[in-house]
Short mmCIF file of C-alpha atoms in Angstrom, two decimals:
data_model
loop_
_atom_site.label_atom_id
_atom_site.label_comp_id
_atom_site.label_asym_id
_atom_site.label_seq_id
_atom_site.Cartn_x
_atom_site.Cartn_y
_atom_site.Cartn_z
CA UNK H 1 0.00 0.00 0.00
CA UNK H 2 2.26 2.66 1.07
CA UNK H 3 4.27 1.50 -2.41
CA UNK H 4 1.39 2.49 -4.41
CA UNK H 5 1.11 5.78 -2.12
CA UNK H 6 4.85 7.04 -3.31
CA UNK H 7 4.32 5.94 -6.74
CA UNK H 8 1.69 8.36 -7.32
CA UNK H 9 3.28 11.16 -5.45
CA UNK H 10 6.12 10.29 -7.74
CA UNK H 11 4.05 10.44 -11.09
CA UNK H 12 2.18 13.79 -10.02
CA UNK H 13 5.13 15.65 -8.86
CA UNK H 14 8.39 13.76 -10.59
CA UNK H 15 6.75 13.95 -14.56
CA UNK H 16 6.10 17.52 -14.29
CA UNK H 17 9.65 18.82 -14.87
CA UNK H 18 10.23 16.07 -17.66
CA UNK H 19 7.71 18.09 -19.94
CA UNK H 20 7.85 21.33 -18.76
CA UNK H 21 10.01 22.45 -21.95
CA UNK H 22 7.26 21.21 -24.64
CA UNK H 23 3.83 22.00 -25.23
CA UNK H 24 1.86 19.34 -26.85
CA UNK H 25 -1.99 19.10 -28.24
CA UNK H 26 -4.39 19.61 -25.48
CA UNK H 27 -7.17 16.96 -25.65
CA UNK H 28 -10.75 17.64 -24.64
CA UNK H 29 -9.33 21.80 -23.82
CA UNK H 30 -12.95 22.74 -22.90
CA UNK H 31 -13.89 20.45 -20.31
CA UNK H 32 -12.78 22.18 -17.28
CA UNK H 33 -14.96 24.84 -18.84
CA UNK H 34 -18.14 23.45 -18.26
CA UNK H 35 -20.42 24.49 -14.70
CA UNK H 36 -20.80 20.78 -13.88
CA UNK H 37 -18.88 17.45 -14.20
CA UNK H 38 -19.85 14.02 -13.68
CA UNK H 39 -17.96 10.90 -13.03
CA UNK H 40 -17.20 7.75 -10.98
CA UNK H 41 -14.65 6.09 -8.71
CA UNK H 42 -12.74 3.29 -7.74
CA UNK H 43 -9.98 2.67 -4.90
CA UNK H 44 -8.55 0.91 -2.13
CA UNK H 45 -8.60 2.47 2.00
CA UNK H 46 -6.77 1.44 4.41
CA UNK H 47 -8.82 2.16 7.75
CA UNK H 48 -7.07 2.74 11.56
CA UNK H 49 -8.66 3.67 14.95
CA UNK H 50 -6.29 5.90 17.34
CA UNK H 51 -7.08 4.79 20.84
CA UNK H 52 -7.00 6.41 24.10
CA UNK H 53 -5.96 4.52 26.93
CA UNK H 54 -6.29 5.23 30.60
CA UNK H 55 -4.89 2.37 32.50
CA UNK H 56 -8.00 0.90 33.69
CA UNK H 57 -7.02 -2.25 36.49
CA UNK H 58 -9.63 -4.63 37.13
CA UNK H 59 -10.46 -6.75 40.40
CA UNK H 60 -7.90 -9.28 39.18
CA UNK H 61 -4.85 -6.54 38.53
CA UNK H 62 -5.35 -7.52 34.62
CA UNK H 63 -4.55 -4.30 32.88
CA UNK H 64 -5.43 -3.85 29.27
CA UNK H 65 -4.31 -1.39 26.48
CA UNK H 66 -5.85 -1.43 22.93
CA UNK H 67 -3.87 -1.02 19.46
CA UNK H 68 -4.87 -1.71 15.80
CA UNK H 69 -1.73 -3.31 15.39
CA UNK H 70 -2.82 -4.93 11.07
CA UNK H 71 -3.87 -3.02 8.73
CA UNK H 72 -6.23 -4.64 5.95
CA UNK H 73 -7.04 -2.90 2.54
CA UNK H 74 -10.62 -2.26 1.50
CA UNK H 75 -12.31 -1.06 -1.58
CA UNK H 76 -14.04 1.76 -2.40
CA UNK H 77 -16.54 3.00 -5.28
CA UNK H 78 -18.54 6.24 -5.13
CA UNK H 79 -20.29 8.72 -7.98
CA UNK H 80 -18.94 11.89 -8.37
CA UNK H 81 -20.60 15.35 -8.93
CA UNK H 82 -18.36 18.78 -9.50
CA UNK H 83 -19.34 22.33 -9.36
CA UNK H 84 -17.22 25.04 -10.74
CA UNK H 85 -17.18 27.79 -8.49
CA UNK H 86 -13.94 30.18 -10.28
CA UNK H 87 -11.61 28.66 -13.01
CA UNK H 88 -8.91 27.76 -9.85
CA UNK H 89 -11.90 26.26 -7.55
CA UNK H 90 -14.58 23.89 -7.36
CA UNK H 91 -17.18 21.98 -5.15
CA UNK H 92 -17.07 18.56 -5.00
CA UNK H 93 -20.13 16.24 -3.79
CA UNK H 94 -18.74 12.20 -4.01
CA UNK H 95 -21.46 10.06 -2.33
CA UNK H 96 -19.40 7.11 -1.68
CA UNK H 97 -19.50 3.37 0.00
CA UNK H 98 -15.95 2.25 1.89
CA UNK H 99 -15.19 -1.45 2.70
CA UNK H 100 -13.20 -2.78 4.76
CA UNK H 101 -12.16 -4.33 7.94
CA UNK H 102 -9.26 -3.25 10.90
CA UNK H 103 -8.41 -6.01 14.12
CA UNK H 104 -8.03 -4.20 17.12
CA UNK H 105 -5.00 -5.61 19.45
CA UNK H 106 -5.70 -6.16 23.16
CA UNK H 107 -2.81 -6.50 25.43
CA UNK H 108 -2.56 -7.65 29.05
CA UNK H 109 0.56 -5.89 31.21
CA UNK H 110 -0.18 -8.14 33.63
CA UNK H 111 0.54 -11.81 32.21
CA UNK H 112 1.14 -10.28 28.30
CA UNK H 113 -1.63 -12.22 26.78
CA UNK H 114 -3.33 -11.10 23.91
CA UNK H 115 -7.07 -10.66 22.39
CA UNK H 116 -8.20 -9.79 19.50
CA UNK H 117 -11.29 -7.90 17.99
CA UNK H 118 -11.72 -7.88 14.03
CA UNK H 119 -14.21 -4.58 13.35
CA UNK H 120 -15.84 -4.74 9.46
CA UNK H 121 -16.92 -1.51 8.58
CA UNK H 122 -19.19 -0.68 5.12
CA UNK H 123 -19.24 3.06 5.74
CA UNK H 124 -21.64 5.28 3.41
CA UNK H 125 -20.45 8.26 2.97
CA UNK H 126 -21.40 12.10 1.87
CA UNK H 127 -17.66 13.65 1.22
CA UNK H 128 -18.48 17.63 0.75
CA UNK H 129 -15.05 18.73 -0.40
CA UNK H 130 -13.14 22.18 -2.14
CA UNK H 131 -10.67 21.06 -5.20
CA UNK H 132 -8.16 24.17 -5.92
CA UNK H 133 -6.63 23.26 -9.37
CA UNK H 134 -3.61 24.76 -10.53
CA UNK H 135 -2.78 25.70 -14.27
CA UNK H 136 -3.20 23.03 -16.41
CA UNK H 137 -0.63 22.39 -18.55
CA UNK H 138 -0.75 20.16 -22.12
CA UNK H 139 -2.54 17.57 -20.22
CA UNK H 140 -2.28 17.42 -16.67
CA UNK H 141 -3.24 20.04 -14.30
CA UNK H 142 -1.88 19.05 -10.38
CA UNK H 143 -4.65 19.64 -7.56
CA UNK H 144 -5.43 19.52 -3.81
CA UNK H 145 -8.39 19.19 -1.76
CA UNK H 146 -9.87 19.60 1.84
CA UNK H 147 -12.93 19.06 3.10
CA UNK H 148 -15.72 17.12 5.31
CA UNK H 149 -17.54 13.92 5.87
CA UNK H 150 -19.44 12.47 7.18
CA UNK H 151 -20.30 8.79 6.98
CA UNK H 152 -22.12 6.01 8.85
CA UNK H 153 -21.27 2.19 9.49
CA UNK H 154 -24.00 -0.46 8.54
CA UNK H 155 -21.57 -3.36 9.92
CA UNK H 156 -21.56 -2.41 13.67
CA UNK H 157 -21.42 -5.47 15.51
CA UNK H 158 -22.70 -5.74 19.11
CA UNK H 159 -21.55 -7.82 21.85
CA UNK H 160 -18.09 -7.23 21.50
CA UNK H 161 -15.18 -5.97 23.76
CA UNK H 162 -15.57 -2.69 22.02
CA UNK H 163 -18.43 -1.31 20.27
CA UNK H 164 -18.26 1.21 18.14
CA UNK H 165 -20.64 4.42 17.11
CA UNK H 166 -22.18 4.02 13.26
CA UNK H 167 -21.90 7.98 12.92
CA UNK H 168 -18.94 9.26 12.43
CA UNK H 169 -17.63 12.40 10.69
CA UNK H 170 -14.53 13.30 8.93
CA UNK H 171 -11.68 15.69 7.92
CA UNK H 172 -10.42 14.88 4.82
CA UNK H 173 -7.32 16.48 2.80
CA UNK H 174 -5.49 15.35 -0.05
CA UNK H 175 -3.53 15.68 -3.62
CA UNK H 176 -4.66 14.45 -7.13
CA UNK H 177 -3.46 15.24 -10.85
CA UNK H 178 -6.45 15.63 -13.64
CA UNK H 179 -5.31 13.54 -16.99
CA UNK H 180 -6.49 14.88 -19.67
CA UNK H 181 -7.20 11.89 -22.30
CA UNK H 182 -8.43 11.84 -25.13
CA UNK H 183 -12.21 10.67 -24.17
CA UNK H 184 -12.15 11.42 -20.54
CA UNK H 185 -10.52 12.77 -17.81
CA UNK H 186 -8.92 10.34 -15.66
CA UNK H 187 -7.50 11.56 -11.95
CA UNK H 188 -5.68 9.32 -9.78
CA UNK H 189 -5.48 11.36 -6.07
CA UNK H 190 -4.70 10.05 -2.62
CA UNK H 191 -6.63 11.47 0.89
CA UNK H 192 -6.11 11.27 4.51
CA UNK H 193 -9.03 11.53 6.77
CA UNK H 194 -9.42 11.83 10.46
CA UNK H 195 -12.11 11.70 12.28
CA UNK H 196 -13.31 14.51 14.83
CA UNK H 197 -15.94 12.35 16.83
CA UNK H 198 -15.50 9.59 20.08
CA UNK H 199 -16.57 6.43 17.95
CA UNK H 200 -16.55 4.13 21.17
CA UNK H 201 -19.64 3.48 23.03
CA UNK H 202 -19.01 3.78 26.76
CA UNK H 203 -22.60 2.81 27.98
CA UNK H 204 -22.79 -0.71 26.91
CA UNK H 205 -26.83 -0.83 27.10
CA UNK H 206 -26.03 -4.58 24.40
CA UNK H 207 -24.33 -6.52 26.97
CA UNK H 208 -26.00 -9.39 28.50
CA UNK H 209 -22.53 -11.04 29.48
CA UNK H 210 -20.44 -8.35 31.58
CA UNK H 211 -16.90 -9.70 30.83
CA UNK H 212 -16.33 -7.26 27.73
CA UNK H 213 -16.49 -4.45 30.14
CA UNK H 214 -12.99 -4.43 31.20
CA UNK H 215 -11.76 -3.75 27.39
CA UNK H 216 -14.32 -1.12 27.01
CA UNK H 217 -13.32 0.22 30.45
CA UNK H 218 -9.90 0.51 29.49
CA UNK H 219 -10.21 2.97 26.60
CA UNK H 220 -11.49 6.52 26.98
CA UNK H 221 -12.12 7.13 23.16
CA UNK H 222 -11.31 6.08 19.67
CA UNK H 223 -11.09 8.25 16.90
CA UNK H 224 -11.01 6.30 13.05
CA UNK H 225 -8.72 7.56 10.42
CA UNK H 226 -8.79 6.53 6.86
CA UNK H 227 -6.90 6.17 3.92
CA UNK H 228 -8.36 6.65 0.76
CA UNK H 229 -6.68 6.23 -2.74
CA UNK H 230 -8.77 6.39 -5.11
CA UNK H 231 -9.18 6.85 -9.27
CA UNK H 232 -11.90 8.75 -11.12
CA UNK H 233 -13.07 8.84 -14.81
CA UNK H 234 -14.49 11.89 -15.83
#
């Protein structure tokens, strides 16, 4: 994952200087002229959860601390709809549907045993996001993007040592390049999100065993982070 990551930083920031020099036929040079754009999108994420722990001891001295230790890639596929706000800036709505899975690590100090939790998430999602373009030159034209969004889990599983909160919301940044082609647009670009809520449920309301308490105990909050590479055709 993180080789595909530094291959596309390479190709969006390492091939501009290569063709700098020479200006070649522009294909499709009115697109980015029109007030909307429409398109789809396909990628992998790669999702986390940043844990708080406090240190919680329980009756029997066990003390736990929580990690997502492996990291699973997921897919991703969304719609895309683009506003053009000024020739530099546009609004980006990219109703989208994220895949995947992370295993959450639990540790005992005590004895150093282990458990383990594996958390599927389907997330929908509602990215509303700003895209500031630079120049375009012949046929690429280097971007990047901030924005918000939020999104909500459909795979929540109860019962577990942790259980999580289906709403979340996040803030997203990244970096793309438009390719200009000579039917379509196609624009590989690579996002980080973080998420600004608590995602862990403290009042464990679905518990009809008590044991998963002392995991739940032991963390204060989560927060999720995702990473999201993804390709559109425009």
């Amino acid at each position: 994952m993180v080789a595909v990551v530094l291959t596309l930083v390479v190709a969006l920031v390492g091939g501009v200087p290569s063709s700098a020099q020479v200006r070649k036929v522009m294909n499709r040079p009115y697109i980015d002229q029109r007030p909307f754009h429409y398109g789809f999108l396909a990628g992998i994420n790669i999702q986390d959860i940043e844990y708080q722990n406090n240190g919680f001891v329980d009756e029997q001295g066990n003390q736990w601390n929580a990690d997502v230790a492996n990291y699973d890639p997921g897919f991703s596929v969304g719609i895309l709809g683009e506003m053009m706000l000024h020739k530099n800036i546009a609004l980006r709505v990219i109703p989208t549907m994220h895949f995947g899975e992370k295993t959450t690590t639990f540790w005992n100090q005590l004895d150093g045993s282990h458990e383990y939790q594996t958390m599927k998430s389907t997330y929908i999602s509602m990215p509303v996001d700003l895209k500031f373009s630079g120049e375009r030159f012949n046929n690429y034209r280097p971007y990047v993007m901030c924005g918000v969004n939020p999104v909500y889990d459909l795979t929540v599983k109860k019962g577990k040592n942790i259980l999580l909160n289906n709403f979340d919301c996040f803030l997203e940044v990244g970096m793309g390049c438009d390719f200009y082609l000579p039917f379509f647009k196609f624009i590989p670009e690579v996002k980080f999100c973080y998420g600004l809520m608590n995602v862990v449920k403290k009042k464990r309301t679905d518990l009809t065993d008590t044991t998963p308490l002392i995991f739940t105990n032991s963390v204060d909050k989560g927060r999720s982070k995702m990473l999201v590479v993804s390709f559109y055709i425009e």
